[in-house]
Structure formats: structure tokens, C-alpha cells
């Protein structure tokens, strides 16, 4: 397992394996590491500060690299959607560019500033879970169906687990109660219908191992869950969602798909254990 003492505010192993020195809490830095993408900028054109706060710092212990591998291939990127090469995300639900929705430029800028200025790491985690602005952007212009929001949440979950001493091969995708409290930094999806976390401590919750190393394997892990949070025998919409999640391999794209699907089909207040009405 990873030596948890190596993650401090002063030093640690970054994505490329070199040492990074910073006085910023690593669990704050991970949520701010891709702020340049929220502002439609490349890493080379990124600013060191946004709204007076240091951003775009290194994520320790390779968590950013590993989170990226969960959603997109390693190596030189290839353009996967010829008609779109921009930081705005393309929806897997509708096929449309989502940034053209109701959140205007001023609203996006205000949302980014609000996210960046949070100084408590657990509050930051909850803000990312509920952020609409973060979900407007992809994590790579070459892979427009990916989600910057969920890439960031995955990177934070990996870092927190690595910090606690778990190696990637010891991690699980676990089903949490959607009406329960989130697990700080480890809950990677929270909707009224489904709550999921990435953790080395699944306890008695339904859970499936992520695998030996980070890869685009969401569909495989989802299919291995011994119990799913959706009542596929109840409503057709849950069968549709379950079938799609057994096909989507990119983790950030899959998690964003769940959020958007549940919101679009107005599934609030439904789910297993009395949350889904039977017989429809």
C-alpha cells in the first residue's frame, strides 16, 4: 500500500513521479488543479491564481494521472468528434453541446469563483458534487463526452484513498444510500436516486473492485456490483439507464450520464427501497 506519510502539505509524488513542494492542502489543491479548463484555457495558458486563490497546482501521488486513465486513453490524444474541438462538454444523453444551456458566461465565471474560493476541503468536495458549472466542461477537448466535474471528483477520491494507504488495486466502487450523508472526498456521485463512492473501505455496502490498475472500465465494474441501486424490475427508465451503464467505459462520462439522465427524466424521490414505484 502507499505510504500515507508521503502526502503532506509540503511534499509528495506528483503525476510524473517528481517532487512537488507546496503549502496548499493537497485535498484543496486537487479540486483546483484543472481550474484553467473551467475557464476554457489550456494548461500552458493557465494563470497561477484565480479570484486571488492559487490554482493549477500538482496533484500528489499520481492521482490526477490515474483519474485521467479511468476516462481516456494514455498516449497522444486523438480527436474523437470531428465537428467539436472545444472545452464545452457534449452530452451523451442528447448529443448536444451543453454549454449553450441556461448558464451564461457571467454565471459560469461566478460559479468558478465560488468553487475556487472555498477553503474547507470537505465543503469543497460537496460543492463539486452539486456544481452545475463544473459539468459544462469536458476533461479533454479530444474526448468531448468526458466530464471535468467527475474527473476532478475521481482524482480527489483516489488521492484521499492513496493518502489513507490504499493502492489502486485495493479500491472498490461502492453503493451508498442516496438519502444518506456523503463520504468526504470519496463520494463521486450524489443524486436523489443514486450515490456511489470510490473507497478502500466498502464495509457491508454492495461493492466491486476497480481492478489491478486504472483503465476505462466503468461498464465492467458496474456489471460486477452484487447489488445495483436501481430497481430494474420496476420502471423502464431504470432498465434503460442500467443497460447504458453496462456499455459506457469512461468513468467521468458514465457518472455525468447518470446525473444528466436522472435530471432529464425527473427521477427525484425514486429508487430502490421505496424510492421507485413498482409495477410501472
PDB file of C-alpha atoms in Angstrom:
ATOM      1  CA  UNK A   1       0.000   0.000   0.000  1.00  0.00           C
ATOM      2  CA  UNK A   2       1.005   3.621  -0.491  1.00  0.00           C
ATOM      3  CA  UNK A   3       2.851   5.253   2.386  1.00  0.00           C
ATOM      4  CA  UNK A   4       0.305   7.766   3.641  1.00  0.00           C
ATOM      5  CA  UNK A   5       3.009   9.851   5.298  1.00  0.00           C
ATOM      6  CA  UNK A   6       4.269  10.913   1.887  1.00  0.00           C
ATOM      7  CA  UNK A   7       1.204  13.107   1.333  1.00  0.00           C
ATOM      8  CA  UNK A   8       1.737  16.310   3.262  1.00  0.00           C
ATOM      9  CA  UNK A   9       1.267  19.954   2.521  1.00  0.00           C
ATOM     10  CA  UNK A  10       4.985  20.209   1.889  1.00  0.00           C
ATOM     11  CA  UNK A  11       5.954  17.397  -0.458  1.00  0.00           C
ATOM     12  CA  UNK A  12       4.752  14.321  -2.295  1.00  0.00           C
ATOM     13  CA  UNK A  13       4.907  12.312  -5.504  1.00  0.00           C
ATOM     14  CA  UNK A  14       3.263  14.126  -8.398  1.00  0.00           C
ATOM     15  CA  UNK A  15       1.754  12.620 -11.538  1.00  0.00           C
ATOM     16  CA  UNK A  16       5.095  12.292 -13.258  1.00  0.00           C
ATOM     17  CA  UNK A  17       6.855  10.944 -10.190  1.00  0.00           C
ATOM     18  CA  UNK A  18       8.872  14.077  -9.316  1.00  0.00           C
ATOM     19  CA  UNK A  19       8.662  16.005  -6.064  1.00  0.00           C
ATOM     20  CA  UNK A  20       6.284  18.931  -5.668  1.00  0.00           C
ATOM     21  CA  UNK A  21       6.578  21.494  -2.900  1.00  0.00           C
ATOM     22  CA  UNK A  22       3.510  23.476  -1.871  1.00  0.00           C
ATOM     23  CA  UNK A  23       1.949  24.883   1.270  1.00  0.00           C
ATOM     24  CA  UNK A  24      -1.576  24.299  -0.046  1.00  0.00           C
ATOM     25  CA  UNK A  25      -3.636  21.488   1.494  1.00  0.00           C
ATOM     26  CA  UNK A  26      -3.394  18.642  -1.077  1.00  0.00           C
ATOM     27  CA  UNK A  27      -7.107  17.956  -0.675  1.00  0.00           C
ATOM     28  CA  UNK A  28      -7.843  21.534  -1.717  1.00  0.00           C
ATOM     29  CA  UNK A  29      -5.254  21.543  -4.497  1.00  0.00           C
ATOM     30  CA  UNK A  30      -6.831  18.507  -6.175  1.00  0.00           C
ATOM     31  CA  UNK A  31     -10.140  20.351  -6.643  1.00  0.00           C
ATOM     32  CA  UNK A  32      -8.311  23.373  -8.076  1.00  0.00           C
ATOM     33  CA  UNK A  33      -5.838  21.585 -10.324  1.00  0.00           C
ATOM     34  CA  UNK A  34      -7.867  21.957 -13.536  1.00  0.00           C
ATOM     35  CA  UNK A  35      -9.407  25.375 -12.957  1.00  0.00           C
ATOM     36  CA  UNK A  36      -7.873  26.527 -16.252  1.00  0.00           C
ATOM     37  CA  UNK A  37     -10.246  24.106 -18.030  1.00  0.00           C
ATOM     38  CA  UNK A  38     -13.213  25.665 -16.255  1.00  0.00           C
ATOM     39  CA  UNK A  39     -12.091  28.943 -17.803  1.00  0.00           C
ATOM     40  CA  UNK A  40     -11.616  27.482 -21.281  1.00  0.00           C
ATOM     41  CA  UNK A  41      -7.813  27.746 -21.180  1.00  0.00           C
ATOM     42  CA  UNK A  42      -5.038  25.304 -21.934  1.00  0.00           C
ATOM     43  CA  UNK A  43      -2.576  24.331 -19.224  1.00  0.00           C
ATOM     44  CA  UNK A  44       0.141  26.390 -20.949  1.00  0.00           C
ATOM     45  CA  UNK A  45      -2.092  29.477 -20.885  1.00  0.00           C
ATOM     46  CA  UNK A  46      -3.312  28.922 -17.327  1.00  0.00           C
ATOM     47  CA  UNK A  47      -2.976  31.528 -14.596  1.00  0.00           C
ATOM     48  CA  UNK A  48      -1.463  30.671 -11.221  1.00  0.00           C
ATOM     49  CA  UNK A  49      -4.249  32.466  -9.379  1.00  0.00           C
ATOM     50  CA  UNK A  50      -7.971  32.843  -9.936  1.00  0.00           C
ATOM     51  CA  UNK A  51     -10.088  35.063  -7.659  1.00  0.00           C
ATOM     52  CA  UNK A  52      -6.939  35.569  -5.575  1.00  0.00           C
ATOM     53  CA  UNK A  53      -6.526  31.833  -4.926  1.00  0.00           C
ATOM     54  CA  UNK A  54      -3.635  29.642  -6.077  1.00  0.00           C
ATOM     55  CA  UNK A  55      -4.782  27.112  -8.664  1.00  0.00           C
ATOM     56  CA  UNK A  56      -3.455  24.648 -11.236  1.00  0.00           C
ATOM     57  CA  UNK A  57      -1.028  23.027  -8.811  1.00  0.00           C
ATOM     58  CA  UNK A  58       0.286  19.494  -8.951  1.00  0.00           C
ATOM     59  CA  UNK A  59      -1.897  16.648  -7.674  1.00  0.00           C
ATOM     60  CA  UNK A  60       0.140  14.342  -5.465  1.00  0.00           C
ATOM     61  CA  UNK A  61       0.659  10.574  -5.624  1.00  0.00           C
ATOM     62  CA  UNK A  62      -0.283  10.298  -9.294  1.00  0.00           C
ATOM     63  CA  UNK A  63      -3.990  10.669  -8.528  1.00  0.00           C
ATOM     64  CA  UNK A  64      -4.607  13.050 -11.454  1.00  0.00           C
ATOM     65  CA  UNK A  65      -2.868  10.723 -13.896  1.00  0.00           C
ATOM     66  CA  UNK A  66      -4.768   7.696 -12.610  1.00  0.00           C
ATOM     67  CA  UNK A  67      -8.101   9.534 -12.731  1.00  0.00           C
ATOM     68  CA  UNK A  68      -7.386  10.546 -16.332  1.00  0.00           C
ATOM     69  CA  UNK A  69      -6.714   6.914 -17.259  1.00  0.00           C
ATOM     70  CA  UNK A  70     -10.141   5.984 -15.904  1.00  0.00           C
ATOM     71  CA  UNK A  71     -11.775   8.119 -18.584  1.00  0.00           C
ATOM     72  CA  UNK A  72      -9.493   8.480 -21.596  1.00  0.00           C
ATOM     73  CA  UNK A  73      -6.630   6.541 -23.195  1.00  0.00           C
ATOM     74  CA  UNK A  74      -2.971   7.137 -22.450  1.00  0.00           C
ATOM     75  CA  UNK A  75      -0.569   8.464 -25.054  1.00  0.00           C
ATOM     76  CA  UNK A  76      -1.076  11.089 -27.735  1.00  0.00           C
ATOM     77  CA  UNK A  77      -4.749  12.141 -27.839  1.00  0.00           C
ATOM     78  CA  UNK A  78      -6.808  11.782 -30.985  1.00  0.00           C
ATOM     79  CA  UNK A  79      -9.775  13.923 -31.964  1.00  0.00           C
ATOM     80  CA  UNK A  80     -12.856  11.745 -31.464  1.00  0.00           C
ATOM     81  CA  UNK A  81     -15.573  14.137 -32.639  1.00  0.00           C
ATOM     82  CA  UNK A  82     -14.636  15.932 -35.843  1.00  0.00           C
ATOM     83  CA  UNK A  83     -17.290  18.626 -35.509  1.00  0.00           C
ATOM     84  CA  UNK A  84     -16.313  19.649 -31.984  1.00  0.00           C
ATOM     85  CA  UNK A  85     -12.921  20.635 -30.561  1.00  0.00           C
ATOM     86  CA  UNK A  86     -13.758  22.914 -27.642  1.00  0.00           C
ATOM     87  CA  UNK A  87     -13.782  22.759 -23.817  1.00  0.00           C
ATOM     88  CA  UNK A  88     -17.584  22.559 -23.698  1.00  0.00           C
ATOM     89  CA  UNK A  89     -18.912  19.067 -22.940  1.00  0.00           C
ATOM     90  CA  UNK A  90     -21.088  17.130 -25.370  1.00  0.00           C
ATOM     91  CA  UNK A  91     -23.994  15.299 -23.754  1.00  0.00           C
ATOM     92  CA  UNK A  92     -24.244  11.530 -24.119  1.00  0.00           C
ATOM     93  CA  UNK A  93     -27.951  11.849 -23.356  1.00  0.00           C
ATOM     94  CA  UNK A  94     -28.862  14.360 -26.082  1.00  0.00           C
ATOM     95  CA  UNK A  95     -25.795  14.605 -28.321  1.00  0.00           C
ATOM     96  CA  UNK A  96     -25.861  18.394 -27.871  1.00  0.00           C
ATOM     97  CA  UNK A  97     -23.195  20.782 -26.604  1.00  0.00           C
ATOM     98  CA  UNK A  98     -24.317  21.521 -23.048  1.00  0.00           C
ATOM     99  CA  UNK A  99     -22.555  24.856 -22.522  1.00  0.00           C
ATOM    100  CA  UNK A 100     -25.196  26.555 -24.682  1.00  0.00           C
ATOM    101  CA  UNK A 101     -27.756  25.993 -21.926  1.00  0.00           C
ATOM    102  CA  UNK A 102     -29.178  28.407 -19.386  1.00  0.00           C
ATOM    103  CA  UNK A 103     -25.904  29.243 -17.603  1.00  0.00           C
ATOM    104  CA  UNK A 104     -24.429  32.288 -19.324  1.00  0.00           C
ATOM    105  CA  UNK A 105     -20.823  33.488 -19.314  1.00  0.00           C
ATOM    106  CA  UNK A 106     -21.325  35.680 -16.257  1.00  0.00           C
ATOM    107  CA  UNK A 107     -22.961  32.824 -14.389  1.00  0.00           C
ATOM    108  CA  UNK A 108     -20.129  30.466 -15.321  1.00  0.00           C
ATOM    109  CA  UNK A 109     -17.487  32.921 -14.134  1.00  0.00           C
ATOM    110  CA  UNK A 110     -19.321  33.499 -10.866  1.00  0.00           C
ATOM    111  CA  UNK A 111     -19.695  29.750 -10.367  1.00  0.00           C
ATOM    112  CA  UNK A 112     -15.995  29.172 -10.942  1.00  0.00           C
ATOM    113  CA  UNK A 113     -15.034  31.914  -8.486  1.00  0.00           C
ATOM    114  CA  UNK A 114     -17.402  30.456  -5.906  1.00  0.00           C
ATOM    115  CA  UNK A 115     -15.860  26.991  -6.276  1.00  0.00           C
ATOM    116  CA  UNK A 116     -12.276  28.255  -6.146  1.00  0.00           C
ATOM    117  CA  UNK A 117     -12.682  30.393  -3.039  1.00  0.00           C
ATOM    118  CA  UNK A 118     -13.865  27.603  -0.727  1.00  0.00           C
ATOM    119  CA  UNK A 119     -11.186  26.965   1.919  1.00  0.00           C
ATOM    120  CA  UNK A 120     -12.558  23.875   3.676  1.00  0.00           C
ATOM    121  CA  UNK A 121     -11.748  20.710   1.722  1.00  0.00           C
ATOM    122  CA  UNK A 122     -14.892  18.805   2.739  1.00  0.00           C
ATOM    123  CA  UNK A 123     -17.058  21.775   1.833  1.00  0.00           C
ATOM    124  CA  UNK A 124     -15.167  21.930  -1.458  1.00  0.00           C
ATOM    125  CA  UNK A 125     -16.000  18.267  -2.113  1.00  0.00           C
ATOM    126  CA  UNK A 126     -19.712  18.843  -1.521  1.00  0.00           C
ATOM    127  CA  UNK A 127     -19.641  21.942  -3.740  1.00  0.00           C
ATOM    128  CA  UNK A 128     -18.170  19.924  -6.624  1.00  0.00           C
ATOM    129  CA  UNK A 129     -20.761  17.180  -6.152  1.00  0.00           C
ATOM    130  CA  UNK A 130     -23.576  19.696  -6.597  1.00  0.00           C
ATOM    131  CA  UNK A 131     -21.909  22.002  -9.140  1.00  0.00           C
ATOM    132  CA  UNK A 132     -23.711  22.613 -12.422  1.00  0.00           C
ATOM    133  CA  UNK A 133     -20.920  24.807 -13.789  1.00  0.00           C
ATOM    134  CA  UNK A 134     -18.258  22.098 -13.497  1.00  0.00           C
ATOM    135  CA  UNK A 135     -20.447  19.723 -15.505  1.00  0.00           C
ATOM    136  CA  UNK A 136     -20.443  22.054 -18.511  1.00  0.00           C
ATOM    137  CA  UNK A 137     -16.847  21.197 -19.420  1.00  0.00           C
ATOM    138  CA  UNK A 138     -15.065  18.132 -20.727  1.00  0.00           C
ATOM    139  CA  UNK A 139     -11.781  16.963 -19.257  1.00  0.00           C
ATOM    140  CA  UNK A 140     -10.135  16.961 -22.695  1.00  0.00           C
ATOM    141  CA  UNK A 141     -11.143  18.692 -25.925  1.00  0.00           C
ATOM    142  CA  UNK A 142     -10.173  15.493 -27.712  1.00  0.00           C
ATOM    143  CA  UNK A 143     -12.746  13.498 -25.727  1.00  0.00           C
ATOM    144  CA  UNK A 144     -15.764  15.828 -25.521  1.00  0.00           C
ATOM    145  CA  UNK A 145     -18.089  13.313 -23.844  1.00  0.00           C
ATOM    146  CA  UNK A 146     -15.877  13.172 -20.748  1.00  0.00           C
ATOM    147  CA  UNK A 147     -16.676  15.384 -17.747  1.00  0.00           C
ATOM    148  CA  UNK A 148     -14.285  17.703 -15.928  1.00  0.00           C
ATOM    149  CA  UNK A 149     -16.603  17.620 -12.907  1.00  0.00           C
ATOM    150  CA  UNK A 150     -16.338  13.889 -12.478  1.00  0.00           C
ATOM    151  CA  UNK A 151     -12.670  13.699 -13.425  1.00  0.00           C
ATOM    152  CA  UNK A 152     -11.976  16.082 -10.541  1.00  0.00           C
ATOM    153  CA  UNK A 153     -14.140  14.102  -8.104  1.00  0.00           C
ATOM    154  CA  UNK A 154     -12.420  10.870  -9.147  1.00  0.00           C
ATOM    155  CA  UNK A 155      -8.972  12.436  -8.711  1.00  0.00           C
ATOM    156  CA  UNK A 156      -9.956  13.605  -5.218  1.00  0.00           C
ATOM    157  CA  UNK A 157     -11.303  10.161  -4.288  1.00  0.00           C
ATOM    158  CA  UNK A 158      -8.118   8.454  -5.483  1.00  0.00           C
ATOM    159  CA  UNK A 159      -5.904  10.937  -3.650  1.00  0.00           C
ATOM    160  CA  UNK A 160      -7.825  10.538  -0.402  1.00  0.00           C
ATOM    161  CA  UNK A 161      -7.600   6.746  -0.632  1.00  0.00           C
ATOM    162  CA  UNK A 162      -3.905   6.835  -1.542  1.00  0.00           C
ATOM    163  CA  UNK A 163      -3.338   9.201   1.365  1.00  0.00           C
ATOM    164  CA  UNK A 164      -5.019   6.646   3.653  1.00  0.00           C
ATOM    165  CA  UNK A 165      -2.607   3.962   2.470  1.00  0.00           C
ATOM    166  CA  UNK A 166      -4.659   2.106  -0.132  1.00  0.00           C
ATOM    167  CA  UNK A 167      -3.238   1.133  -3.500  1.00  0.00           C
ATOM    168  CA  UNK A 168      -5.404   1.337  -6.603  1.00  0.00           C
ATOM    169  CA  UNK A 169      -5.833  -2.434  -6.685  1.00  0.00           C
ATOM    170  CA  UNK A 170      -7.429  -2.256  -3.221  1.00  0.00           C
ATOM    171  CA  UNK A 171     -10.184   0.160  -4.219  1.00  0.00           C
ATOM    172  CA  UNK A 172     -13.886  -0.528  -4.772  1.00  0.00           C
ATOM    173  CA  UNK A 173     -16.861   1.171  -6.336  1.00  0.00           C
ATOM    174  CA  UNK A 174     -19.425   1.042  -3.524  1.00  0.00           C
ATOM    175  CA  UNK A 175     -23.145   1.828  -3.476  1.00  0.00           C
ATOM    176  CA  UNK A 176     -24.192   4.335  -0.825  1.00  0.00           C
ATOM    177  CA  UNK A 177     -27.696   5.226   0.318  1.00  0.00           C
ATOM    178  CA  UNK A 178     -28.836   8.183  -1.828  1.00  0.00           C
ATOM    179  CA  UNK A 179     -30.547   9.802   1.145  1.00  0.00           C
ATOM    180  CA  UNK A 180     -27.516   9.328   3.418  1.00  0.00           C
ATOM    181  CA  UNK A 181     -24.548  11.554   4.115  1.00  0.00           C
ATOM    182  CA  UNK A 182     -21.783  11.722   1.543  1.00  0.00           C
ATOM    183  CA  UNK A 183     -18.377  10.247   2.387  1.00  0.00           C
ATOM    184  CA  UNK A 184     -15.903  13.167   2.402  1.00  0.00           C
ATOM    185  CA  UNK A 185     -13.798  13.154  -0.783  1.00  0.00           C
ATOM    186  CA  UNK A 186     -14.790   9.565  -1.648  1.00  0.00           C
ATOM    187  CA  UNK A 187     -18.376  10.001  -2.803  1.00  0.00           C
ATOM    188  CA  UNK A 188     -18.040  10.518  -6.552  1.00  0.00           C
ATOM    189  CA  UNK A 189     -21.732  10.721  -7.477  1.00  0.00           C
ATOM    190  CA  UNK A 190     -24.669  12.027  -5.472  1.00  0.00           C
ATOM    191  CA  UNK A 191     -28.145  12.246  -6.996  1.00  0.00           C
ATOM    192  CA  UNK A 192     -31.560  11.750  -5.397  1.00  0.00           C
ATOM    193  CA  UNK A 193     -31.597   8.276  -6.971  1.00  0.00           C
ATOM    194  CA  UNK A 194     -28.049   7.023  -6.722  1.00  0.00           C
ATOM    195  CA  UNK A 195     -24.955   7.673  -4.610  1.00  0.00           C
ATOM    196  CA  UNK A 196     -21.621   5.998  -5.359  1.00  0.00           C
ATOM    197  CA  UNK A 197     -18.196   6.197  -3.774  1.00  0.00           C
ATOM    198  CA  UNK A 198     -14.679   5.006  -4.554  1.00  0.00           C
ATOM    199  CA  UNK A 199     -13.141   3.587  -1.409  1.00  0.00           C
ATOM    200  CA  UNK A 200     -10.765   1.069   0.075  1.00  0.00           C
ATOM    201  CA  UNK A 201     -13.242   0.549   2.914  1.00  0.00           C
ATOM    202  CA  UNK A 202     -16.543  -0.658   1.421  1.00  0.00           C
ATOM    203  CA  UNK A 203     -17.758  -2.173   4.688  1.00  0.00           C
ATOM    204  CA  UNK A 204     -21.033  -4.027   4.196  1.00  0.00           C
ATOM    205  CA  UNK A 205     -22.114  -1.946   1.199  1.00  0.00           C
ATOM    206  CA  UNK A 206     -22.587  -3.532  -2.254  1.00  0.00           C
ATOM    207  CA  UNK A 207     -19.198  -3.072  -3.917  1.00  0.00           C
ATOM    208  CA  UNK A 208     -16.986  -4.237  -6.779  1.00  0.00           C
ATOM    209  CA  UNK A 209     -13.226  -3.922  -7.181  1.00  0.00           C
ATOM    210  CA  UNK A 210     -11.933  -1.363  -9.656  1.00  0.00           C
ATOM    211  CA  UNK A 211      -9.216  -3.694 -10.944  1.00  0.00           C
ATOM    212  CA  UNK A 212      -5.456  -4.032 -10.945  1.00  0.00           C
ATOM    213  CA  UNK A 213      -4.788  -0.623 -12.477  1.00  0.00           C
ATOM    214  CA  UNK A 214      -6.635   2.472 -13.750  1.00  0.00           C
ATOM    215  CA  UNK A 215      -8.408   1.876 -17.061  1.00  0.00           C
ATOM    216  CA  UNK A 216     -11.620   2.774 -18.852  1.00  0.00           C
ATOM    217  CA  UNK A 217     -13.600   0.024 -17.192  1.00  0.00           C
ATOM    218  CA  UNK A 218     -16.711   1.589 -15.664  1.00  0.00           C
ATOM    219  CA  UNK A 219     -19.077  -0.752 -17.523  1.00  0.00           C
ATOM    220  CA  UNK A 220     -17.173  -3.811 -16.261  1.00  0.00           C
ATOM    221  CA  UNK A 221     -17.165  -2.625 -12.648  1.00  0.00           C
ATOM    222  CA  UNK A 222     -20.830  -1.637 -12.778  1.00  0.00           C
ATOM    223  CA  UNK A 223     -21.728  -5.093 -14.101  1.00  0.00           C
ATOM    224  CA  UNK A 224     -19.822  -6.755 -11.230  1.00  0.00           C
ATOM    225  CA  UNK A 225     -21.743  -4.963  -8.478  1.00  0.00           C
ATOM    226  CA  UNK A 226     -23.553  -7.661  -6.464  1.00  0.00           C
ATOM    227  CA  UNK A 227     -26.497  -5.307  -5.952  1.00  0.00           C
ATOM    228  CA  UNK A 228     -27.398  -2.260  -8.004  1.00  0.00           C
ATOM    229  CA  UNK A 229     -29.029   0.934  -6.730  1.00  0.00           C
ATOM    230  CA  UNK A 230     -31.664   0.816  -9.493  1.00  0.00           C
ATOM    231  CA  UNK A 231     -34.872  -1.206  -9.437  1.00  0.00           C
ATOM    232  CA  UNK A 232     -34.626  -2.503 -12.999  1.00  0.00           C
ATOM    233  CA  UNK A 233     -37.665  -4.704 -12.406  1.00  0.00           C
ATOM    234  CA  UNK A 234     -39.805  -1.698 -11.566  1.00  0.00           C
ATOM    235  CA  UNK A 235     -39.576   1.121 -14.077  1.00  0.00           C
ATOM    236  CA  UNK A 236     -38.409   1.040 -17.671  1.00  0.00           C
ATOM    237  CA  UNK A 237     -36.222   4.128 -17.198  1.00  0.00           C
ATOM    238  CA  UNK A 238     -34.021   2.220 -14.754  1.00  0.00           C
ATOM    239  CA  UNK A 239     -33.638  -0.633 -17.232  1.00  0.00           C
ATOM    240  CA  UNK A 240     -32.581   1.895 -19.883  1.00  0.00           C
ATOM    241  CA  UNK A 241     -30.071   3.529 -17.543  1.00  0.00           C
ATOM    242  CA  UNK A 242     -28.681   0.196 -16.372  1.00  0.00           C
ATOM    243  CA  UNK A 243     -28.257  -1.002 -19.967  1.00  0.00           C
ATOM    244  CA  UNK A 244     -26.358   2.156 -20.914  1.00  0.00           C
ATOM    245  CA  UNK A 245     -24.063   1.940 -17.893  1.00  0.00           C
ATOM    246  CA  UNK A 246     -23.114  -1.577 -18.977  1.00  0.00           C
ATOM    247  CA  UNK A 247     -21.777  -0.031 -22.205  1.00  0.00           C
ATOM    248  CA  UNK A 248     -20.059   3.217 -21.129  1.00  0.00           C
ATOM    249  CA  UNK A 249     -16.410   2.575 -20.310  1.00  0.00           C
ATOM    250  CA  UNK A 250     -15.217   6.098 -19.480  1.00  0.00           C
ATOM    251  CA  UNK A 251     -15.731   6.767 -15.788  1.00  0.00           C
ATOM    252  CA  UNK A 252     -16.296  10.517 -15.975  1.00  0.00           C
ATOM    253  CA  UNK A 253     -18.640  10.128 -18.961  1.00  0.00           C
ATOM    254  CA  UNK A 254     -20.638   7.421 -17.155  1.00  0.00           C
ATOM    255  CA  UNK A 255     -21.037   9.392 -13.925  1.00  0.00           C
ATOM    256  CA  UNK A 256     -22.044  12.522 -15.826  1.00  0.00           C
ATOM    257  CA  UNK A 257     -24.517  10.416 -17.819  1.00  0.00           C
ATOM    258  CA  UNK A 258     -26.201   9.248 -14.607  1.00  0.00           C
ATOM    259  CA  UNK A 259     -26.567  12.807 -13.332  1.00  0.00           C
ATOM    260  CA  UNK A 260     -27.967  14.102 -16.592  1.00  0.00           C
ATOM    261  CA  UNK A 261     -30.232  11.107 -17.193  1.00  0.00           C
ATOM    262  CA  UNK A 262     -31.796  11.307 -13.724  1.00  0.00           C
ATOM    263  CA  UNK A 263     -32.324  15.039 -14.037  1.00  0.00           C
ATOM    264  CA  UNK A 264     -33.748  14.848 -17.548  1.00  0.00           C
ATOM    265  CA  UNK A 265     -36.234  12.126 -16.711  1.00  0.00           C
ATOM    266  CA  UNK A 266     -37.254  13.738 -13.433  1.00  0.00           C
ATOM    267  CA  UNK A 267     -36.477  10.741 -11.261  1.00  0.00           C
ATOM    268  CA  UNK A 268     -36.271  12.638  -7.978  1.00  0.00           C
ATOM    269  CA  UNK A 269     -37.567  10.767  -4.993  1.00  0.00           C
ATOM    270  CA  UNK A 270     -37.422   7.356  -6.651  1.00  0.00           C
ATOM    271  CA  UNK A 271     -35.085   4.383  -6.400  1.00  0.00           C
ATOM    272  CA  UNK A 272     -34.701   1.085  -4.597  1.00  0.00           C
ATOM    273  CA  UNK A 273     -36.058   0.590  -1.117  1.00  0.00           C
ATOM    274  CA  UNK A 274     -39.244   2.607  -1.627  1.00  0.00           C
ATOM    275  CA  UNK A 275     -37.589   5.128  -3.928  1.00  0.00           C
ATOM    276  CA  UNK A 276     -39.013   3.527  -7.097  1.00  0.00           C
ATOM    277  CA  UNK A 277     -42.680   2.856  -7.554  1.00  0.00           C
ATOM    278  CA  UNK A 278     -43.317  -0.717  -8.597  1.00  0.00           C
ATOM    279  CA  UNK A 279     -45.364  -2.072 -11.445  1.00  0.00           C
ATOM    280  CA  UNK A 280     -44.958   0.774 -13.922  1.00  0.00           C
TER     281      UNK A 280
END
